[in-house]
Coordinates of C-alpha atoms in Angstrom, one line a residue:
G1 CA 51.0 126.1 63.2
L2 CA 47.4 125.5 63.8
K3 CA 48.2 124.0 67.3
D4 CA 50.2 127.0 68.4
E5 CA 47.4 129.4 67.1
T6 CA 44.9 127.5 69.1
R7 CA 47.0 127.9 72.3
I8 CA 47.3 131.6 71.8
N9 CA 43.6 131.9 71.4
E10 CA 43.0 129.8 74.5
W11 CA 45.4 132.1 76.4
E12 CA 43.8 135.2 75.2
D13 CA 40.3 133.9 76.0
E14 CA 41.5 132.7 79.5
D15 CA 43.3 136.1 80.1
F16 CA 40.0 137.9 79.2
F17 CA 38.0 135.5 81.4
W18 CA 40.4 136.1 84.3
R19 CA 40.5 139.9 84.0
I20 CA 36.7 140.4 83.5
K21 CA 35.2 137.5 85.5
I22 CA 37.6 136.2 88.1
L23 CA 39.7 139.2 89.2
P24 CA 36.8 141.3 90.5
I25 CA 35.7 138.4 92.6
L26 CA 39.2 137.9 94.0
H27 CA 39.3 141.6 95.0
E28 CA 36.1 141.2 96.9
L29 CA 37.7 138.1 98.7
E30 CA 40.8 140.2 99.6
K31 CA 38.8 142.7 101.4
K32 CA 37.8 140.2 104.1
D33 CA 35.1 142.7 105.2
N34 CA 32.4 140.4 106.6
I35 CA 31.6 136.6 106.5
E36 CA 28.3 137.0 104.6
N37 CA 30.0 138.9 101.8
L38 CA 32.8 136.4 101.7
C39 CA 30.3 133.5 101.4
L40 CA 28.5 135.3 98.5
A41 CA 31.7 136.0 96.8
C42 CA 32.8 132.2 97.1
T43 CA 29.4 131.1 95.7
K44 CA 29.8 133.6 92.8
L45 CA 33.5 132.4 92.3
Y46 CA 32.4 128.7 92.1
Q47 CA 29.5 129.4 89.7
T48 CA 31.8 131.6 87.4
L49 CA 34.6 128.9 87.2
N50 CA 31.9 126.2 86.6
E51 CA 30.3 128.2 83.8
G52 CA 33.6 129.1 82.2
N53 CA 34.6 125.4 82.4
M54 CA 37.6 126.4 84.5
L55 CA 37.4 124.0 87.4
G56 CA 39.9 121.1 87.6
K57 CA 43.5 121.9 86.6
R58 CA 42.7 123.8 83.4
L59 CA 43.0 127.4 84.8
K60 CA 46.5 128.7 84.1
R61 CA 46.5 131.2 87.0
R62 CA 45.1 128.5 89.3
T63 CA 48.1 128.9 91.8
V64 CA 47.2 132.6 92.3
L65 CA 43.5 131.7 92.9
L66 CA 44.5 129.0 95.4
K67 CA 46.8 131.4 97.3
T68 CA 43.8 133.8 97.7
L69 CA 41.6 131.0 98.9
Y70 CA 44.1 129.5 101.4
K71 CA 44.5 133.0 103.0
L72 CA 40.8 132.7 104.1
V73 CA 41.0 129.2 105.5
D74 CA 42.0 130.5 109.0
I75 CA 38.8 132.6 109.4
D76 CA 36.6 131.0 112.0
S77 CA 33.5 130.3 110.0
D78 CA 32.1 126.9 109.0
P79 CA 29.8 128.1 106.2
L80 CA 32.8 130.0 104.7
S81 CA 35.1 127.0 105.2
L82 CA 32.6 124.7 103.5
K83 CA 32.5 126.9 100.4
L84 CA 36.3 127.3 100.4
A85 CA 36.8 123.5 100.7
K86 CA 34.3 122.8 97.8
I87 CA 36.2 125.3 95.4
I88 CA 39.7 123.9 96.4
L89 CA 38.5 120.3 95.9
A90 CA 36.9 121.2 92.5
L91 CA 40.3 122.7 91.5
K92 CA 41.8 119.1 91.8
V93 CA 44.5 120.0 94.2
D94 CA 47.1 117.4 95.2
G95 CA 50.0 116.8 97.7
R96 CA 50.0 119.1 100.7
N97 CA 47.1 121.1 99.3
L98 CA 44.9 118.1 99.2
L99 CA 45.8 117.1 102.7
S100 CA 45.0 120.6 103.9
V101 CA 41.6 120.7 102.3
C102 CA 40.7 117.2 103.5
K103 CA 41.5 118.3 107.1
L104 CA 39.3 121.3 106.5
A105 CA 36.4 119.2 105.2
F106 CA 36.9 116.8 108.3
K107 CA 36.7 119.7 110.7
I108 CA 33.4 121.0 109.1
C109 CA 31.7 117.6 109.0
R110 CA 32.6 116.4 112.5
K111 CA 30.3 119.1 114.0
K112 CA 26.6 117.8 114.0
E113 CA 25.4 121.3 113.9
N114 CA 26.8 121.6 110.3
D115 CA 24.7 118.8 108.9
F116 CA 22.2 121.2 107.4
I117 CA 24.7 123.3 105.5
V118 CA 26.7 120.3 104.4
Q119 CA 23.5 118.4 103.1
N120 CA 22.6 121.5 101.0
D121 CA 25.9 121.7 99.3
T122 CA 27.9 119.3 96.9
L123 CA 30.9 118.7 99.1
L124 CA 30.1 115.0 99.3
D125 CA 30.5 114.6 95.5
Y126 CA 34.0 116.0 95.6
L127 CA 35.0 114.0 98.6
L128 CA 33.8 110.8 96.8
E129 CA 35.8 111.8 93.8
V130 CA 38.9 112.1 95.9
L131 CA 38.3 108.5 97.2
R132 CA 37.7 107.3 93.6
N133 CA 40.8 108.9 92.0
E134 CA 43.6 109.5 94.5
D135 CA 46.5 107.2 94.9
L136 CA 46.0 105.1 98.1
Q137 CA 49.8 105.0 99.1
K138 CA 50.8 108.5 97.9
N139 CA 47.9 110.3 99.6
N140 CA 47.1 108.1 102.5
E141 CA 46.9 110.7 105.1
A142 CA 44.6 113.0 103.0
L143 CA 42.4 109.9 102.3
V144 CA 42.0 109.3 106.1
Y145 CA 40.7 112.7 106.7
C146 CA 38.6 112.5 103.5
M147 CA 37.1 109.2 104.7
G148 CA 36.6 110.6 108.2
A149 CA 34.5 113.6 106.8
I150 CA 32.4 111.0 104.8
K151 CA 31.9 108.9 108.0
F152 CA 30.6 112.0 109.9
M153 CA 28.3 112.6 106.9
S154 CA 26.9 109.2 107.1
G155 CA 25.3 110.0 110.4
N156 CA 22.8 112.2 108.5
A157 CA 19.9 110.3 106.8
V158 CA 19.7 112.7 103.8
L159 CA 23.5 112.3 103.0
L160 CA 23.3 108.6 103.7
N161 CA 20.6 108.1 101.1
E162 CA 22.7 110.3 98.7
M163 CA 25.8 108.2 99.3
V164 CA 24.0 105.0 98.4
N165 CA 22.5 106.5 95.2
K166 CA 26.0 107.8 94.1
G167 CA 27.5 104.3 94.4
A168 CA 29.4 104.9 97.7
V169 CA 29.0 101.2 98.8
E170 CA 30.7 99.8 95.7
M171 CA 33.3 102.5 95.9
L172 CA 34.2 101.7 99.6
L173 CA 34.4 98.0 98.9
Q174 CA 36.7 98.7 96.0
L175 CA 38.8 100.9 98.3
M176 CA 38.9 98.0 100.9
K177 CA 40.0 95.6 98.2
Q178 CA 43.0 97.9 97.4
I179 CA 43.8 98.1 101.1
N180 CA 43.6 94.3 101.4
N181 CA 46.0 93.8 98.4
I182 CA 48.7 95.7 100.4
K183 CA 50.3 93.0 102.6
E184 CA 51.7 93.2 106.0
H185 CA 55.4 93.4 105.1
D186 CA 54.6 96.5 103.0
T187 CA 55.8 99.9 104.3
Y188 CA 52.2 101.4 104.0
F189 CA 50.4 98.5 105.8
S190 CA 50.2 99.9 109.2
N191 CA 49.4 103.5 108.1
L192 CA 46.4 102.1 106.0
G193 CA 44.9 100.8 109.2
H194 CA 43.7 104.3 110.1
L195 CA 42.0 104.6 106.7
L196 CA 40.4 101.1 107.1
V197 CA 38.9 102.0 110.5
Q198 CA 37.3 105.2 109.0
L199 CA 36.1 103.1 106.0
A200 CA 34.6 100.4 108.1
A201 CA 32.8 102.8 110.4
T202 CA 31.2 104.4 107.3
L203 CA 30.1 101.0 106.0
R204 CA 28.6 100.2 109.4
A205 CA 26.5 103.3 109.1
L206 CA 25.5 102.3 105.5
A207 CA 24.6 98.8 106.8
D208 CA 21.6 100.3 108.7
F209 CA 20.2 101.4 105.3
P210 CA 18.0 98.7 103.7
P211 CA 19.2 99.3 100.1
T212 CA 22.8 98.8 101.3
R213 CA 22.2 95.4 103.0
H214 CA 21.6 93.6 99.7
R215 CA 24.8 95.0 98.2
L216 CA 26.7 94.0 101.3
S217 CA 25.3 90.5 101.3
C218 CA 27.0 89.4 98.0
S219 CA 29.8 86.9 98.4
A220 CA 32.5 89.4 97.1
A221 CA 31.6 91.9 99.8
V222 CA 31.6 89.3 102.5
S223 CA 34.9 88.0 101.3
E224 CA 36.6 91.3 101.3
L225 CA 35.3 92.0 104.9
C226 CA 36.7 88.6 106.1
V227 CA 40.1 89.2 104.3
A228 CA 40.3 92.7 106.0
L229 CA 39.5 91.1 109.4
E230 CA 42.1 88.3 108.9
Q231 CA 44.8 90.8 107.8
R232 CA 44.1 93.2 110.6
G233 CA 43.7 90.6 113.5
S234 CA 46.3 92.5 115.6
D235 CA 44.6 95.8 115.1
K236 CA 41.9 95.9 117.8
D237 CA 40.3 99.1 116.4
A238 CA 40.1 97.9 112.8
C239 CA 38.8 94.4 114.0
T240 CA 36.1 96.1 116.1
C241 CA 34.8 98.3 113.3
I242 CA 34.7 95.4 110.7
V243 CA 33.0 93.0 113.4
R244 CA 30.4 95.7 114.0
I245 CA 29.4 95.5 110.3
L246 CA 29.3 91.7 110.3
S247 CA 27.3 91.8 113.6
K248 CA 24.8 94.2 112.3
L249 CA 24.3 92.3 109.0
S250 CA 24.3 88.8 110.6
S251 CA 20.8 89.6 111.9
Y252 CA 19.6 89.2 108.3
N253 CA 19.1 85.8 106.8
D254 CA 20.6 86.6 103.3
F255 CA 23.8 88.0 104.8
C256 CA 24.0 85.1 107.4
A257 CA 23.8 82.6 104.5
A258 CA 26.6 84.4 102.5
L259 CA 28.9 84.6 105.7
A260 CA 28.2 80.9 106.5
D261 CA 29.4 80.1 102.9
C262 CA 32.7 81.8 103.7
S263 CA 34.7 78.8 104.8
R264 CA 37.3 80.6 106.9
C265 CA 34.9 82.7 108.9
Y266 CA 34.7 80.2 111.7
I267 CA 38.4 79.8 112.2
L268 CA 38.9 83.5 111.8
F269 CA 36.3 84.3 114.6
L270 CA 37.9 81.7 116.9
A271 CA 41.3 83.2 116.3
L272 CA 40.0 86.6 117.3
L273 CA 38.3 85.4 120.4
N274 CA 41.6 83.8 121.5
K275 CA 43.7 86.8 120.7
H276 CA 41.3 89.5 122.1
Q277 CA 39.7 87.5 125.0
K278 CA 39.4 90.5 127.4
Q279 CA 38.2 92.9 124.8
Q280 CA 34.5 92.9 125.7
D281 CA 33.3 95.0 122.9
L282 CA 34.9 92.9 120.2
V283 CA 34.1 89.4 122.0
V284 CA 30.3 90.3 122.6
R285 CA 29.8 91.1 118.8
I286 CA 31.7 87.9 117.6
V287 CA 29.7 85.6 119.9
F288 CA 26.5 87.5 118.7
I289 CA 27.5 86.6 115.1
L290 CA 28.2 83.0 116.0
G291 CA 24.8 82.9 117.7
N292 CA 23.1 84.1 114.5
L293 CA 25.1 81.8 112.3
T294 CA 24.2 78.7 114.4
A295 CA 20.5 79.7 115.0
K296 CA 19.0 78.0 112.0
N297 CA 21.6 76.2 110.1
D298 CA 22.8 72.7 111.0
Q299 CA 25.7 73.0 108.5
S300 CA 26.9 76.1 110.3
R301 CA 26.7 74.2 113.6
E302 CA 28.8 71.5 112.2
K303 CA 31.3 73.7 110.6
F304 CA 32.0 75.6 113.8
F305 CA 32.0 72.5 116.0
K306 CA 34.6 70.8 113.7
E307 CA 37.1 73.7 114.0
K308 CA 40.0 72.8 116.3
E309 CA 39.5 74.0 119.9
S310 CA 36.1 75.6 119.2
I311 CA 34.4 74.3 122.3
N312 CA 37.4 74.8 124.4
T313 CA 37.5 78.4 123.2
L314 CA 33.9 79.0 124.2
T315 CA 34.5 77.3 127.5
S316 CA 37.6 79.4 128.2
L317 CA 35.6 82.6 127.4
F318 CA 32.7 81.4 129.6
Q319 CA 35.1 80.9 132.6
T320 CA 36.7 84.3 131.9
Y321 CA 33.5 86.3 131.8
Y322 CA 31.9 84.3 134.7
E323 CA 34.8 85.3 136.8
L324 CA 34.6 89.0 135.7
D325 CA 31.0 89.0 136.4
L326 CA 31.3 87.4 139.8
N327 CA 34.0 89.9 140.8
A328 CA 31.8 92.8 139.5
Q329 CA 29.0 91.5 141.7
T330 CA 31.2 91.2 144.7
C331 CA 32.5 94.7 144.3
Y332 CA 28.9 95.9 143.8
L333 CA 27.8 94.3 147.1
D334 CA 30.8 95.9 148.8
R335 CA 29.9 99.3 147.5
K336 CA 26.1 98.9 148.1
G337 CA 26.4 99.9 151.7
K338 CA 28.2 103.1 150.7
G339 CA 25.4 104.4 148.7
K340 CA 26.9 103.7 145.2
N341 CA 24.8 103.4 142.1
H342 CA 23.2 100.2 140.8
L343 CA 25.1 98.1 138.3
K344 CA 24.2 98.5 134.7
Y345 CA 21.8 95.8 133.4
P346 CA 23.0 93.7 131.9
S347 CA 26.6 94.3 132.8
E348 CA 29.3 93.9 130.0
A349 CA 30.3 90.5 131.4
E350 CA 26.6 89.4 131.6
D351 CA 26.2 90.5 128.0
V352 CA 28.9 88.3 126.7
L353 CA 27.6 85.3 128.8
I354 CA 24.0 85.8 127.5
K355 CA 25.3 85.6 123.8
L356 CA 27.8 82.9 124.5
I357 CA 25.2 80.6 126.2
R358 CA 22.9 81.2 123.2
V359 CA 25.7 79.8 120.9
L360 CA 26.0 76.7 123.1
A361 CA 22.1 76.3 123.1
N362 CA 22.1 76.6 119.2
L363 CA 24.9 74.1 118.8
S364 CA 23.2 71.7 121.1
I365 CA 20.2 71.5 118.7
H366 CA 22.3 69.4 116.3
P367 CA 21.9 65.8 117.4
S368 CA 25.6 64.6 117.4
I369 CA 26.9 68.0 118.8
G370 CA 24.2 68.2 121.4
A371 CA 25.0 64.6 122.5
A372 CA 28.8 65.5 122.7
L373 CA 28.0 68.7 124.7
A374 CA 25.7 66.9 127.1
A375 CA 28.7 64.7 128.1
A376 CA 31.1 67.8 128.3
H377 CA 31.4 68.3 132.1
P378 CA 33.1 71.8 131.8
V379 CA 30.3 73.1 129.7
V380 CA 27.5 71.7 131.8
G381 CA 29.3 72.7 135.0
L382 CA 29.5 76.2 133.9
L383 CA 25.8 76.4 133.0
V384 CA 24.8 75.0 136.3
T385 CA 27.1 77.6 137.9
V386 CA 25.1 80.4 136.3
L387 CA 22.0 79.0 138.0
E388 CA 23.8 78.9 141.3
Y389 CA 25.1 82.4 141.4
K390 CA 22.5 84.4 139.4
S391 CA 18.9 84.8 140.3
V392 CA 16.2 85.8 137.8
D393 CA 16.1 89.3 139.5
D394 CA 19.8 89.8 138.9
C395 CA 19.7 89.1 135.1
E396 CA 16.5 87.4 133.8
E397 CA 17.8 86.9 130.1
L398 CA 21.1 85.3 131.3
V399 CA 19.4 82.8 133.6
I400 CA 16.8 81.9 131.0
N401 CA 19.4 81.3 128.4
A402 CA 21.3 79.0 130.8
V403 CA 18.1 77.1 131.5
T404 CA 17.4 76.8 127.8
A405 CA 20.9 75.4 127.1
I406 CA 20.5 72.8 129.9
N407 CA 17.0 72.0 128.5
N408 CA 18.5 71.2 125.1
L409 CA 21.3 69.2 126.6
S410 CA 19.0 67.3 128.9
Y411 CA 17.2 65.9 125.9
Y412 CA 20.1 63.7 125.0
Q413 CA 20.0 60.4 127.0
V414 CA 23.7 59.6 126.5
K415 CA 26.2 57.5 128.4
S416 CA 28.3 59.6 130.8
S417 CA 25.9 62.5 130.5
A418 CA 27.1 65.4 132.6
V419 CA 23.5 66.6 132.8
Q420 CA 22.3 63.3 134.3
D421 CA 25.2 63.3 136.7
K422 CA 24.0 66.6 138.1
N423 CA 20.3 66.2 137.6
L424 CA 19.3 66.4 141.2
H425 CA 21.4 69.5 141.8
I426 CA 19.9 71.0 138.6
A427 CA 16.4 70.1 139.9
E428 CA 17.2 72.0 143.1
M429 CA 18.3 75.0 141.1
L430 CA 15.1 74.8 139.0
L431 CA 12.9 74.9 142.0
K432 CA 13.9 78.5 142.7
L433 CA 12.8 79.4 139.1
L434 CA 9.4 77.8 139.5
V435 CA 8.5 80.2 142.3
S436 CA 10.0 83.4 140.4
D437 CA 7.8 86.2 139.0
S438 CA 9.1 85.5 135.5
M439 CA 6.8 83.3 133.5
D440 CA 9.4 82.8 130.8
A441 CA 11.8 81.4 133.5
V442 CA 9.0 79.2 134.9
V443 CA 8.2 77.8 131.4
E444 CA 11.8 77.1 130.7
A445 CA 12.3 75.3 134.1
V446 CA 9.2 73.2 133.4
R447 CA 10.7 72.1 130.1
V448 CA 13.9 70.9 131.8
F449 CA 11.8 69.0 134.3
G450 CA 10.0 67.4 131.2
N451 CA 13.4 65.9 130.2
L452 CA 14.7 65.2 133.6
S453 CA 11.6 63.5 134.8
Q454 CA 12.4 60.6 132.5
H455 CA 14.7 59.5 135.4
H456 CA 13.1 57.9 138.5
E457 CA 15.1 59.9 141.1
I458 CA 13.8 63.2 139.6
R459 CA 10.3 61.8 139.6
D460 CA 10.8 61.1 143.4
F461 CA 12.1 64.6 143.8
I462 CA 9.0 66.1 142.1
M463 CA 6.7 64.2 144.4
Q464 CA 8.7 64.9 147.5
K465 CA 8.9 68.6 146.8
K466 CA 5.1 68.7 145.7
I467 CA 6.2 70.1 142.3
Y468 CA 3.4 68.1 140.8
K469 CA 0.9 70.5 142.3
F470 CA 2.5 73.3 140.4
M471 CA 2.4 71.4 137.2
I472 CA -1.3 70.8 137.6
A473 CA -1.9 74.5 138.4
L474 CA -0.1 75.5 135.1
L475 CA -2.8 73.6 133.1
D476 CA -5.1 76.5 133.9
S477 CA -2.9 78.9 131.9
K478 CA -4.7 78.5 128.6
N479 CA -1.4 78.9 127.0
R480 CA -0.1 76.1 124.8
D481 CA 3.6 76.9 125.5
V482 CA 2.9 76.5 129.3
C483 CA 0.5 73.6 129.2
F484 CA 2.5 71.4 126.9
P485 CA 5.7 71.1 129.0
A486 CA 3.6 70.8 132.2
C487 CA 1.6 67.9 130.6
G488 CA 5.0 66.3 129.6
V489 CA 6.1 66.2 133.3
L490 CA 2.7 64.7 134.4
L491 CA 3.0 62.1 131.7
N492 CA 6.4 61.0 132.9
L493 CA 5.1 60.9 136.6
T494 CA 2.3 58.5 135.5
V495 CA 5.0 56.0 134.4
D496 CA 5.2 55.0 138.1
K497 CA 2.2 53.2 139.5
N498 CA 2.6 54.6 142.9
K499 CA 2.6 58.2 141.7
R500 CA -0.7 58.2 139.7
A501 CA -3.3 58.8 142.5
F502 CA -2.2 62.5 142.8
L503 CA -3.9 63.3 139.4
L504 CA -7.4 62.7 140.7
E505 CA -6.7 63.9 144.3
E506 CA -5.3 67.3 143.1
G507 CA -8.0 67.9 140.4
G508 CA -5.5 67.0 137.7
I509 CA -8.0 64.9 135.7
G510 CA -10.5 67.8 135.4
K511 CA -7.8 70.2 134.3
L512 CA -6.4 67.7 131.6
V513 CA -10.0 67.3 130.4
D514 CA -10.4 71.1 130.2
C515 CA -7.1 71.4 128.3
L516 CA -8.3 68.7 125.8
Q517 CA -11.4 70.8 125.3
D518 CA -9.6 74.1 125.0
F519 CA -6.9 73.0 122.5
G520 CA -8.4 69.8 120.8
P521 CA -8.1 70.0 117.1
A522 CA -5.9 73.1 117.2
D523 CA -3.0 71.2 118.7
W524 CA -2.9 67.4 118.1
Q525 CA 0.5 67.2 119.8
L526 CA -0.9 68.5 123.1
S527 CA -4.0 66.5 122.7
C528 CA -2.0 63.3 122.2
L529 CA 0.2 64.1 125.2
I530 CA -3.0 64.5 127.3
C531 CA -4.4 61.2 126.2
K532 CA -1.2 59.4 126.9
T533 CA -1.2 60.8 130.4
L534 CA -4.7 59.6 130.9
W535 CA -3.9 56.3 129.4
N536 CA -1.0 55.7 131.8
Y537 CA -3.0 56.9 134.7
S538 CA -5.9 54.5 134.0
E539 CA -3.8 51.4 133.5
D540 CA -5.4 49.6 136.6
I541 CA -8.9 51.0 136.0
T542 CA -11.8 49.0 137.7
S543 CA -14.5 51.6 137.3
A544 CA -14.6 54.6 135.0
A545 CA -16.4 56.6 137.7
S546 CA -13.9 56.0 140.4
C547 CA -10.9 56.5 137.9
F548 CA -12.1 59.7 136.3
G549 CA -14.7 61.0 138.7
G550 CA -17.2 63.6 137.6
D551 CA -15.2 64.2 134.4
T552 CA -16.0 60.7 132.9
D553 CA -18.9 61.7 130.7
T554 CA -17.3 64.9 129.4
L555 CA -14.2 62.9 128.5
L556 CA -16.3 60.2 126.7
V557 CA -18.1 62.8 124.5
L558 CA -14.9 64.8 123.9
L559 CA -12.9 61.8 122.7
S560 CA -15.8 60.6 120.4
S561 CA -15.9 64.0 118.9
L562 CA -12.1 64.3 118.5
L563 CA -12.0 60.9 116.7
D564 CA -14.5 62.0 114.1
D565 CA -12.8 61.7 110.7
E566 CA -13.8 65.2 109.8
V567 CA -12.8 67.1 113.0
E568 CA -9.1 67.7 112.2
L569 CA -10.0 69.5 108.9
E570 CA -11.8 72.3 110.7
C571 CA -8.9 74.2 112.2
S572 CA -6.7 75.3 109.4
L573 CA -7.1 76.7 105.8
D574 CA -3.5 76.0 104.7
R575 CA -3.3 72.9 102.7
D576 CA 0.2 71.8 103.7
I577 CA -0.7 72.4 107.4
K578 CA -4.0 70.4 107.0
D579 CA -1.9 67.5 105.5
C580 CA 0.5 67.6 108.3
Q581 CA -2.3 67.6 110.9
R582 CA -4.1 64.7 109.3
L583 CA -0.9 62.7 109.4
Y584 CA -0.3 63.5 113.0
W585 CA -3.9 62.9 113.9
E586 CA -3.9 59.4 112.1
R587 CA -0.4 58.2 113.3
E588 CA -0.2 59.7 116.9
F589 CA -3.5 61.0 118.3
K590 CA -6.0 58.5 116.9
P591 CA -4.3 55.2 118.1
V592 CA -4.0 56.3 121.7
A593 CA -7.4 58.2 121.9
E594 CA -9.2 55.2 120.5
K595 CA -7.6 52.8 123.1
L596 CA -8.4 55.3 125.8
L597 CA -12.0 55.7 124.6
D598 CA -12.4 51.9 124.5
R599 CA -11.0 51.4 128.0
I600 CA -13.3 54.1 129.5
Q601 CA -16.4 52.7 127.7
S602 CA -15.6 49.2 128.7
H603 CA -15.4 50.3 132.4
H604 CA -18.4 52.6 132.3
S605 CA -21.8 51.6 133.5
S606 CA -24.7 53.7 132.2

């Protein structure tokens, strides 16, 4: 009896509420007199329903109310549509009504000019509620439009911040997990691909936001992203959206570490590269991710290298995009005479090659992988091909990356080295770079000569082409990154007795002494290299004056001061660095500097 009485009271209360509070507002809405009045009436209606605790499905005349609201939906006014969408969503509609209102929200949010009115309303709250509560399979289409509206909102910094604060990241990852649980044989699988695309695009926007990155770097988030990528391998749009998230986040060490721990990520990336080889926007991002994974981590290099066909996949990609770039270059040259526009720099094919060569360069840092790649003729052949058909002016970054990779590979003195087989041809290609305007290209070329000049035929080439003059000139740069490799080449040249005289003739002794004076205790490695060069050079010394010329006395004073037990402590305050420097000074610099000083003193007449 009490229950029935309560229901009657509720009905009477609601009937009163409807007649006194709601009906007058509905009459205002039915007039459709002007947009401003309609917007005010909608605001009043929402506030009244909220105050009367009549939002959701509680209102018994809810159907009448919804009919009135839906009659206004076709009026062409985004501010009015926004207010209508918010009330309809607050009334917890479902079925076709839910689809209709989500389409309305999507239409409002896709227009950038509506950002201000959207961020000053609470539409986001109701859309997030739809995502949180609605059935994935039953309301799939409505969720696609709902997610699409949220994706457009994520382009606004204020709304993006609001999303993060309201737990949108966790909500979206939970939704992704639900989608991942629906397997390929399921009826809904393909339909949910559209929802996943919108979801991934939203996560990509959120990934730009620092507080989000930490949440996306946990192993659970990385795992769901990889599962989604694996399940949707044939869906190019879904793959691209997910790869864009991984690509963005892979620039950060914590995420990179979490991704590297996902054991299947390497085989997954290789499968996608093989499946979508000509899809540049997907390929370029995957090779960028692989470049980040292999940049600092030997374990990642090993894992990737050990995957079946990993290097063959990279070589095949290299060949494909080299040919695409070559064709694009040919077409451009054909069009050039007809007044067509310049090629975009870098071109799409060049962009893939830049990032792909970076992966090869990173892999070659690992000793056993580097040795294997140095003997891989297809890999070395393609790297050399880049130097043959590309100039620094065409695409500086591509050429420099290719030279860096060749430099890494030229370090390995292995049997059947493809680099060694082509070393004279590589030296010819590097010669062009030495005279380029790009100092970065010059430095990389000099580094390669540092490795190649361990072979007598390259030393002969350097003397024949007078490259040694260039190396001596570089010592004037006052830049450690330039002086160190240049000095390395000069050291290798002094191995041959018949090639030593040039150092004095070309003023090289004076420049080496200046370098020793400039860098001294600040760089014991370079100082050691200079002393080794001077030691080799002076092997057949008869007189210090004839050997070192006017620089003899300066060199004697300089070596004595650098061999002082206290000198190496002056240049750094960091204890670890000091300890490291002392060790290098004692083990490497001191022995050769002492021998050199002793040699000069014993052949020096006062």
